[in-house]
Coordinates of N, CA and C and ligand atoms in Angstrom, one line a residue:
M1392 N 0.9 121.5 90.2 CA 2.4 121.3 90.0 C 2.7 121.1 88.5
T1393 N 3.7 121.9 88.0 CA 4.0 121.7 86.6 C 4.7 120.4 86.4
E1394 N 4.8 120.0 85.1 CA 5.5 118.7 84.7 C 6.9 118.6 85.2
A1395 N 7.6 119.8 84.9 CA 9.1 119.9 85.3 C 9.3 119.8 86.8
A1396 N 8.4 120.5 87.6 CA 8.5 120.4 89.0 C 8.3 119.0 89.5
A1397 N 7.3 118.3 88.9 CA 7.0 117.0 89.3 C 8.1 116.0 89.0
S1398 N 8.8 116.2 87.9 CA 9.9 115.2 87.6 C 11.1 115.5 88.5
A1399 N 11.3 116.8 88.9 CA 12.4 117.2 89.8 C 12.2 116.6 91.1
A1400 N 10.9 116.6 91.6 CA 10.6 116.0 92.9 C 10.8 114.5 92.9
E1401 N 10.5 113.9 91.7 CA 10.7 112.5 91.5 C 12.2 112.1 91.6
A1402 N 13.1 112.9 90.9 CA 14.5 112.6 90.9 C 15.2 112.8 92.2
K1403 N 14.7 113.7 93.0 CA 15.4 114.0 94.3 C 15.1 112.8 95.3
P1404 N 16.2 112.2 95.9 CA 15.9 111.1 96.8 C 15.3 111.6 98.1
A1405 N 14.6 110.7 98.7 CA 13.9 110.9 99.9 C 15.0 111.2 101.0
P1406 N 14.7 111.9 102.1 CA 15.7 112.2 103.1 C 16.3 110.9 103.7
E1407 N 15.6 109.8 103.8 CA 16.2 108.6 104.4 C 17.2 108.0 103.4
E1408 N 16.8 108.1 102.1 CA 17.8 107.5 101.1 C 19.1 108.3 101.1
E1409 N 18.9 109.7 101.2 CA 20.1 110.5 101.3 C 21.0 110.1 102.4
Q1410 N 20.4 109.9 103.6 CA 21.1 109.5 104.8 C 21.8 108.2 104.6
I1411 N 21.2 107.2 103.9 CA 21.8 105.9 103.7 C 23.0 106.1 102.8
E1412 N 22.7 106.9 101.7 CA 23.8 107.1 100.7 C 25.0 107.8 101.4
L1413 N 24.8 108.8 102.3 CA 25.8 109.4 103.0 C 26.6 108.5 103.9
N1414 N 25.8 107.6 104.6 CA 26.5 106.6 105.5 C 27.4 105.7 104.7
R1415 N 26.9 105.3 103.5 CA 27.6 104.4 102.7 C 29.0 105.0 102.3
R1416 N 28.9 106.3 101.9 CA 30.1 107.0 101.4 C 31.0 107.2 102.6
E1417 N 30.5 107.5 103.8 CA 31.3 107.7 105.0 C 32.0 106.4 105.3
F1418 N 31.3 105.3 105.2 CA 31.9 104.0 105.5 C 33.0 103.6 104.6
L1419 N 32.8 103.9 103.2 CA 33.8 103.6 102.2 C 35.0 104.4 102.5
N1420 N 34.8 105.7 102.8 CA 36.0 106.6 103.1 C 36.8 106.1 104.3
I1421 N 36.0 105.7 105.4 CA 36.7 105.2 106.6 C 37.5 103.9 106.3
A1422 N 36.8 103.0 105.5 CA 37.5 101.8 105.1 C 38.8 102.0 104.3
W1423 N 38.6 103.0 103.4 CA 39.8 103.3 102.5 C 40.9 103.9 103.4
L1424 N 40.6 104.8 104.3 CA 41.6 105.4 105.2 C 42.3 104.3 106.1
A1425 N 41.4 103.4 106.6 CA 41.9 102.4 107.4 C 42.9 101.5 106.7
S1426 N 42.6 101.1 105.4 CA 43.5 100.3 104.6 C 44.8 101.0 104.4
L1427 N 44.7 102.3 104.1 CA 45.9 103.1 103.9 C 46.8 103.1 105.1
G1428 N 46.1 103.3 106.3 CA 46.8 103.3 107.5 C 47.5 101.9 107.8
I1429 N 46.9 100.8 107.5 CA 47.5 99.5 107.7 C 48.7 99.3 106.8
V1430 N 48.5 99.7 105.5 CA 49.6 99.6 104.6 C 50.8 100.5 105.0
T1431 N 50.5 101.7 105.5 CA 51.6 102.6 105.9 C 52.3 102.0 107.1
L1432 N 51.5 101.4 108.1 CA 52.1 100.8 109.3 C 53.0 99.6 108.9
S1433 N 52.5 98.8 108.0 CA 53.2 97.6 107.6 C 54.6 98.0 106.9
V1434 N 54.5 99.0 106.0 CA 55.7 99.4 105.4 C 56.7 100.0 106.4
S1435 N 56.2 100.8 107.3 CA 57.1 101.4 108.4 C 57.7 100.3 109.2
G1436 N 56.8 99.3 109.6 CA 57.3 98.2 110.4 C 58.4 97.4 109.7
M1437 N 58.2 97.1 108.4 CA 59.2 96.4 107.7 C 60.5 97.2 107.6
T1438 N 60.4 98.5 107.4 CA 61.6 99.4 107.2 C 62.4 99.3 108.5
L1439 N 61.7 99.5 109.7 CA 62.3 99.4 111.0 C 63.0 98.1 111.2
F1440 N 62.2 97.0 110.8 CA 62.7 95.7 111.0 C 64.1 95.5 110.3
F1441 N 64.2 96.0 109.1 CA 65.4 95.8 108.4 C 66.5 96.8 108.7
A1442 N 66.0 98.0 109.3 CA 67.0 99.1 109.5 C 67.8 98.8 110.8
Y1443 N 67.2 98.1 111.8 CA 67.8 97.9 113.1 C 68.3 96.4 113.2
P1444 N 69.5 96.2 113.8 CA 70.0 94.9 114.0 C 69.1 94.0 114.8
R1445 N 68.9 92.8 114.4 CA 68.0 91.9 115.1 C 68.6 91.3 116.3
F1446 N 69.9 91.3 116.4 CA 70.5 90.7 117.6 C 71.2 91.8 118.3
R1447 N 71.2 91.7 119.7 CA 71.8 92.7 120.5 C 73.3 92.3 120.6
E1448 N 74.1 93.4 120.8 CA 75.5 93.1 121.0 C 75.8 92.1 122.1
G1449 N 76.7 91.2 121.8 CA 77.0 90.2 122.9 C 76.3 88.9 122.8
E1450 N 75.2 88.9 122.1 CA 74.5 87.6 122.0 C 74.8 86.9 120.6
F1451 N 74.6 85.6 120.6 CA 74.9 84.9 119.4 C 74.0 85.4 118.2
G1452 N 74.6 85.7 117.1 CA 73.9 86.3 116.0 C 74.3 87.7 115.8
G1453 N 74.8 88.3 116.9 CA 75.2 89.7 116.8 C 76.7 89.9 116.9
V1454 N 77.2 91.1 117.2 CA 78.6 91.3 117.4 C 79.0 91.0 118.8
F1455 N 80.0 90.2 119.0 CA 80.5 89.9 120.4 C 81.8 90.7 120.6
P1456 N 81.7 91.5 121.7 CA 82.9 92.3 122.0 C 83.8 91.4 122.9
Y1457 N 84.8 90.8 122.2 CA 85.7 89.9 123.0 C 86.5 90.6 124.0
G1458 N 87.1 91.8 123.6 CA 87.9 92.5 124.6 C 89.3 92.8 124.0
P1459 N 90.2 93.2 124.8 CA 91.5 93.6 124.3 C 92.4 92.4 123.9
V1460 N 93.3 92.7 123.0 CA 94.3 91.7 122.5 C 95.0 91.0 123.7
S1461 N 95.3 91.8 124.7 CA 96.0 91.3 125.9 C 95.3 90.1 126.6
G1462 N 94.0 90.0 126.4 CA 93.3 88.9 127.0 C 93.3 87.6 126.3
L1463 N 93.9 87.6 125.1 CA 93.9 86.3 124.3 C 94.7 85.2 125.0
P1464 N 94.4 84.0 124.7 CA 95.2 82.9 125.1 C 96.6 83.0 124.4
S1465 N 97.6 82.5 125.0 CA 99.0 82.6 124.4 C 99.0 81.6 123.3
L1466 N 100.1 81.7 122.5 CA 100.3 80.8 121.3 C 100.4 79.3 121.8
N1467 N 100.9 79.1 123.0 CA 101.1 77.7 123.4 C 99.8 77.1 124.0
E1468 N 98.9 78.0 124.3 CA 97.7 77.5 124.9 C 96.7 77.0 123.9
G1469 N 95.7 76.2 124.3 CA 94.6 75.7 123.5 C 93.7 76.9 123.2
P1470 N 92.8 76.7 122.3 CA 91.8 77.8 122.0 C 90.9 78.0 123.2
E1471 N 90.4 79.3 123.3 CA 89.5 79.6 124.4 C 88.1 79.3 124.0
N1472 N 87.4 78.6 124.9 CA 86.0 78.2 124.6 C 85.1 79.3 125.1
I1473 N 84.2 79.8 124.2 CA 83.3 80.9 124.6 C 81.9 80.4 124.2
P1474 N 81.3 79.6 125.1 CA 80.0 78.9 124.7 C 78.9 79.9 124.5
K1475 N 78.9 81.0 125.2 CA 77.8 82.0 125.1 C 77.5 82.3 123.6
V1476 N 78.5 82.5 122.8 CA 78.4 82.9 121.4 C 78.9 81.8 120.5
K1477 N 79.0 80.6 121.0 CA 79.3 79.4 120.2 C 80.6 79.5 119.4
L1478 N 81.6 79.9 120.1 CA 82.9 80.0 119.3 C 84.1 79.6 120.1
W1479 N 85.1 79.3 119.4 CA 86.4 79.1 119.9 C 87.3 80.2 119.4
M1480 N 88.1 80.8 120.3 CA 89.0 81.8 119.9 C 90.4 81.2 119.9
A1481 N 91.0 81.1 118.7 CA 92.2 80.3 118.5 C 93.3 81.3 118.1
N1482 N 94.3 81.4 119.0 CA 95.5 82.2 118.7 C 96.6 81.3 118.1
T1483 N 97.0 81.5 116.9 CA 97.9 80.6 116.3 C 99.1 81.4 115.7
E1484 N 100.2 80.7 115.3 CA 101.3 81.3 114.7 C 101.0 82.2 113.5
E1485 N 100.0 81.8 112.7 CA 99.7 82.6 111.5 C 98.7 83.7 111.8
G1486 N 98.1 83.7 113.0 CA 97.1 84.8 113.3 C 96.0 84.2 114.1
L1487 N 94.9 85.1 114.2 CA 93.8 84.8 115.0 C 92.6 84.3 114.3
Y1488 N 91.9 83.3 114.9 CA 90.7 82.8 114.3 C 89.5 82.7 115.3
A1489 N 88.3 83.1 114.9 CA 87.1 82.9 115.7 C 86.4 81.7 115.0
I1490 N 86.3 80.6 115.6 CA 85.8 79.3 115.0 C 84.5 79.0 115.5
Y1491 N 83.5 78.7 114.6 CA 82.2 78.2 115.0 C 82.2 76.9 115.7
K1492 N 81.5 76.7 116.8 CA 81.5 75.5 117.6 C 80.8 74.3 117.0
V1493 N 80.1 74.4 116.0 CA 79.3 73.3 115.5 C 80.0 72.6 114.4
C1494 N 80.1 71.2 114.5 CA 80.8 70.4 113.5 C 80.0 70.4 112.2
P1495 N 80.7 70.7 111.1 CA 80.1 70.8 109.8 C 79.6 69.4 109.2
H1496 N 79.9 68.3 110.0 CA 79.4 67.0 109.5 C 77.9 67.0 109.7
L1497 N 77.5 66.7 111.0 CA 76.0 66.6 111.3 C 75.6 67.5 112.5
G1498 N 76.5 68.5 112.8 CA 76.0 69.5 113.7 C 76.3 69.2 115.2
C1499 N 77.2 68.2 115.5 CA 77.5 68.0 116.9 C 78.4 69.1 117.4
L1500 N 78.5 69.3 118.8 CA 79.5 70.2 119.3 C 80.8 69.4 119.6
Y1501 N 81.8 69.8 118.9 CA 83.1 69.1 119.0 C 83.9 69.8 120.2
G1502 N 85.0 69.1 120.6 CA 85.7 69.7 121.7 C 87.2 69.8 121.4
W1503 N 87.9 70.4 122.3 CA 89.4 70.6 122.1 C 90.1 69.6 123.0
S1504 N 91.1 68.9 122.5 CA 91.9 67.9 123.3 C 93.3 68.5 123.5
D1505 N 93.6 68.8 124.7 CA 95.0 69.3 125.0 C 96.0 68.2 124.8
Q1506 N 95.6 67.0 125.1 CA 96.6 65.9 124.8 C 96.9 65.7 123.4
E1507 N 95.9 65.8 122.5 CA 96.1 65.5 121.1 C 96.4 66.8 120.3
N1508 N 96.2 68.0 121.0 CA 96.4 69.3 120.4 C 95.6 69.5 119.1
K1509 N 94.3 69.1 119.2 CA 93.4 69.3 118.0 C 92.0 69.2 118.5
F1510 N 91.1 69.6 117.6 CA 89.7 69.5 117.9 C 89.2 68.1 117.5
I1511 N 88.4 67.5 118.3 CA 87.8 66.1 118.0 C 86.3 66.1 118.2
C1512 N 85.6 65.6 117.2 CA 84.1 65.6 117.4 C 83.8 64.2 118.0
P1513 N 83.0 64.2 119.1 CA 82.6 63.0 119.7 C 81.6 62.1 119.0
C1514 N 81.0 62.7 118.0 CA 79.9 62.0 117.3 C 80.4 60.9 116.3
H1515 N 81.2 61.4 115.4 CA 81.7 60.5 114.4 C 83.2 60.6 114.1
G1516 N 83.9 61.3 115.1 CA 85.3 61.3 115.1 C 86.0 62.2 114.1
S1517 N 85.4 63.2 113.5 CA 86.1 64.1 112.7 C 87.1 64.9 113.5
Q1518 N 88.2 65.3 112.9 CA 89.3 66.0 113.7 C 89.7 67.2 112.9
Y1519 N 90.1 68.2 113.6 CA 90.5 69.5 113.0 C 91.7 70.1 113.7
E1520 N 92.5 70.8 113.0 CA 93.6 71.5 113.5 C 93.1 72.7 114.4
K1521 N 94.1 73.3 115.2 CA 93.7 74.4 116.1 C 93.1 75.5 115.3
N1522 N 93.5 75.7 114.0 CA 92.9 76.8 113.2 C 91.6 76.4 112.5
G1523 N 91.2 75.2 112.8 CA 89.9 74.7 112.2 C 90.0 73.9 110.9
D1524 N 91.2 73.8 110.4 CA 91.4 73.0 109.2 C 91.1 71.5 109.4
Y1525 N 90.5 71.0 108.4 CA 90.1 69.5 108.5 C 91.3 68.6 108.5
I1526 N 91.3 67.6 109.3 CA 92.4 66.6 109.4 C 91.9 65.2 108.8
L1527 N 90.8 64.7 109.5 CA 90.2 63.4 109.0 C 88.8 63.3 109.5
G1528 N 88.2 62.2 109.0 CA 86.8 61.9 109.5 C 85.8 62.3 108.4
P1529 N 84.5 62.0 108.7 CA 83.4 62.2 107.7 C 83.0 63.6 107.4
A1530 N 83.5 64.6 108.1 CA 83.1 66.0 107.9 C 83.5 66.4 106.5
P1531 N 82.6 67.1 105.8 CA 82.9 67.4 104.4 C 83.9 68.6 104.2
R1532 N 84.1 69.3 105.3 CA 84.9 70.5 105.1 C 85.6 70.9 106.5
S1533 N 86.4 71.9 106.4 CA 87.0 72.5 107.6 C 86.0 73.2 108.4
L1534 N 86.3 73.6 109.6 CA 85.4 74.3 110.5 C 85.1 75.7 109.9
D1535 N 83.9 76.1 110.2 CA 83.5 77.5 109.8 C 84.1 78.5 110.7
R1536 N 84.3 79.7 110.2 CA 84.9 80.8 111.0 C 84.0 82.0 110.9
F1537 N 84.0 82.8 112.0 CA 83.3 84.1 112.0 C 84.3 85.2 111.6
V1538 N 83.7 86.2 111.1 CA 84.5 87.4 110.8 C 84.8 88.2 112.1
L1539 N 86.1 88.4 112.3 CA 86.5 89.2 113.5 C 87.2 90.4 113.0
T1540 N 87.1 91.5 113.8 CA 87.7 92.7 113.5 C 88.5 93.2 114.7
I1541 N 89.6 93.8 114.4 CA 90.4 94.4 115.5 C 90.5 95.9 115.3
V1542 N 90.1 96.6 116.3 CA 90.1 98.1 116.2 C 91.0 98.7 117.3
D1543 N 91.5 99.9 117.0 CA 92.3 100.6 118.1 C 91.4 101.3 119.1
E1544 N 92.0 102.0 120.0 CA 91.2 102.7 121.1 C 90.2 103.7 120.5
D1545 N 90.5 104.2 119.3 CA 89.7 105.2 118.7 C 88.6 104.6 117.7
G1546 N 88.7 103.3 117.7 CA 87.7 102.6 116.8 C 88.1 102.5 115.4
N1547 N 89.4 102.8 115.1 CA 89.9 102.6 113.7 C 90.3 101.2 113.5
E1548 N 89.8 100.7 112.3 CA 90.0 99.3 112.1 C 91.5 99.0 111.8
L1549 N 92.1 98.0 112.4 CA 93.5 97.6 112.3 C 93.6 96.3 111.4
A1550 N 92.6 95.4 111.6 CA 92.7 94.2 110.8 C 91.3 93.5 110.8
Q1551 N 91.1 92.7 109.8 CA 89.8 92.0 109.7 C 90.0 90.6 109.0
T1552 N 89.1 89.7 109.4 CA 89.2 88.4 108.7 C 88.9 88.6 107.2
P1553 N 89.8 88.0 106.4 CA 89.6 88.2 104.9 C 88.4 87.3 104.4
P1554 N 88.0 87.5 103.2 CA 86.8 86.8 102.7 C 86.9 85.3 102.7
D1555 N 88.2 84.8 102.6 CA 88.3 83.3 102.6 C 88.4 82.7 104.0
G1556 N 88.2 83.6 105.1 CA 88.3 83.1 106.4 C 89.7 82.9 107.0
G1557 N 90.6 83.4 106.3 CA 92.1 83.3 106.7 C 92.4 84.0 108.0
P1558 N 93.6 83.8 108.5 CA 94.0 84.3 109.8 C 94.0 85.9 109.8
V1559 N 93.8 86.4 111.0 CA 93.9 87.8 111.2 C 95.2 88.1 112.0
P1560 N 96.2 88.8 111.4 CA 97.4 89.1 112.1 C 97.2 90.0 113.3
L1561 N 97.9 89.7 114.4 CA 97.7 90.5 115.6 C 98.5 91.8 115.6
P1562 N 97.9 92.9 116.0 CA 98.7 94.2 116.0 C 99.6 94.2 117.2
D1563 N 100.6 95.1 117.2 CA 101.4 95.3 118.4 C 100.7 95.8 119.6
N1564 N 99.6 96.6 119.3 CA 98.9 97.3 120.3 C 98.1 96.3 121.2
E1565 N 98.5 96.1 122.4 CA 97.9 95.1 123.3 C 96.5 95.6 123.8
N1566 N 96.3 96.9 123.6 CA 95.0 97.5 124.0 C 93.9 97.4 122.9
A1567 N 94.4 97.0 121.7 CA 93.4 97.0 120.6 C 92.3 96.0 120.9
I1568 N 91.1 96.3 120.4 CA 89.9 95.6 120.8 C 89.5 94.6 119.7
I1569 N 89.1 93.4 120.2 CA 88.7 92.3 119.2 C 87.1 92.3 119.3
R1570 N 86.5 92.3 118.1 CA 85.1 92.1 118.0 C 84.8 91.0 117.0
V1571 N 83.9 90.1 117.4 CA 83.5 89.0 116.5 C 82.1 89.1 116.0
D1572 N 81.9 89.1 114.7 CA 80.5 89.2 114.2 C 80.0 87.7 114.0
T1573 N 79.2 87.3 115.0 CA 78.7 85.9 115.0 C 77.5 85.7 114.0
G1574 N 77.2 86.8 113.3 CA 76.2 86.8 112.3 C 76.8 86.7 110.9
N1575 N 78.1 86.7 110.9 CA 78.8 86.6 109.6 C 79.8 85.5 109.6
R1576 N 79.3 84.3 109.1 CA 80.1 83.1 109.2 C 80.5 82.7 107.8
I1577 N 81.8 82.3 107.7 CA 82.4 81.8 106.5 C 82.6 80.3 106.5
N1578 N 82.0 79.6 105.6 CA 82.1 78.2 105.6 C 83.6 77.7 105.4
G1579 N 83.9 76.6 106.1 CA 85.2 76.1 106.0 C 85.4 75.5 104.6
E1580 N 86.7 75.3 104.2 CA 87.0 74.9 102.8 C 86.6 73.4 102.7
N1581 N 86.0 73.0 101.6 CA 85.7 71.6 101.3 C 87.0 70.9 101.0
H1582 N 87.1 69.6 101.4 CA 88.3 68.8 101.1 C 87.9 67.7 100.1
G1583 N 88.9 67.3 99.4 CA 88.8 66.1 98.4 C 87.5 66.3 97.6
Ligands
FES780 S1 78.9 65.5 113.7 FE1 81.0 65.8 114.0 S2 81.8 64.1 113.0 FE2 79.7 63.8 112.7

């Protein structure tokens, strides 16, 4: 055997070493592809998570389809209690309010008093007007309100709660539909 042939034979790995090297390369390739797959799945999962609403229609946190304007309590009646989505629907002279049921003081559920014509919290006595405005007691602010939207039969928006949580004027259309976004809450105004 010549010197060159001998050194070539020395440089060439034995068949078992070649096999080990191949297995190592295959393993690294598979590991890399698996990591890529996990990253892709994670990104897709996050995208879907943020792309779709987390709450179904009608449950608290999602959009509540209240129904037509004709179903509202009259101006002389107290607000309508809708416990399923934690709100009071209050029809007032100035317009409509969807009011969050939790007292902004320490989180108790307050109630409506027909006798006193106002909301009263049983825990520490905070009181609020029918529209949720603060009257007295330890609560730091007026009641919180949800954003409600009124649409006509074709889905065209007729009115919506303004950014300050003010009243929504009722349209003449008795068939217009009221929808309340219980995931969109506006804090009541601080007092004093
Ligand atoms: S929790 Fe309502 S007044 Fe304290």
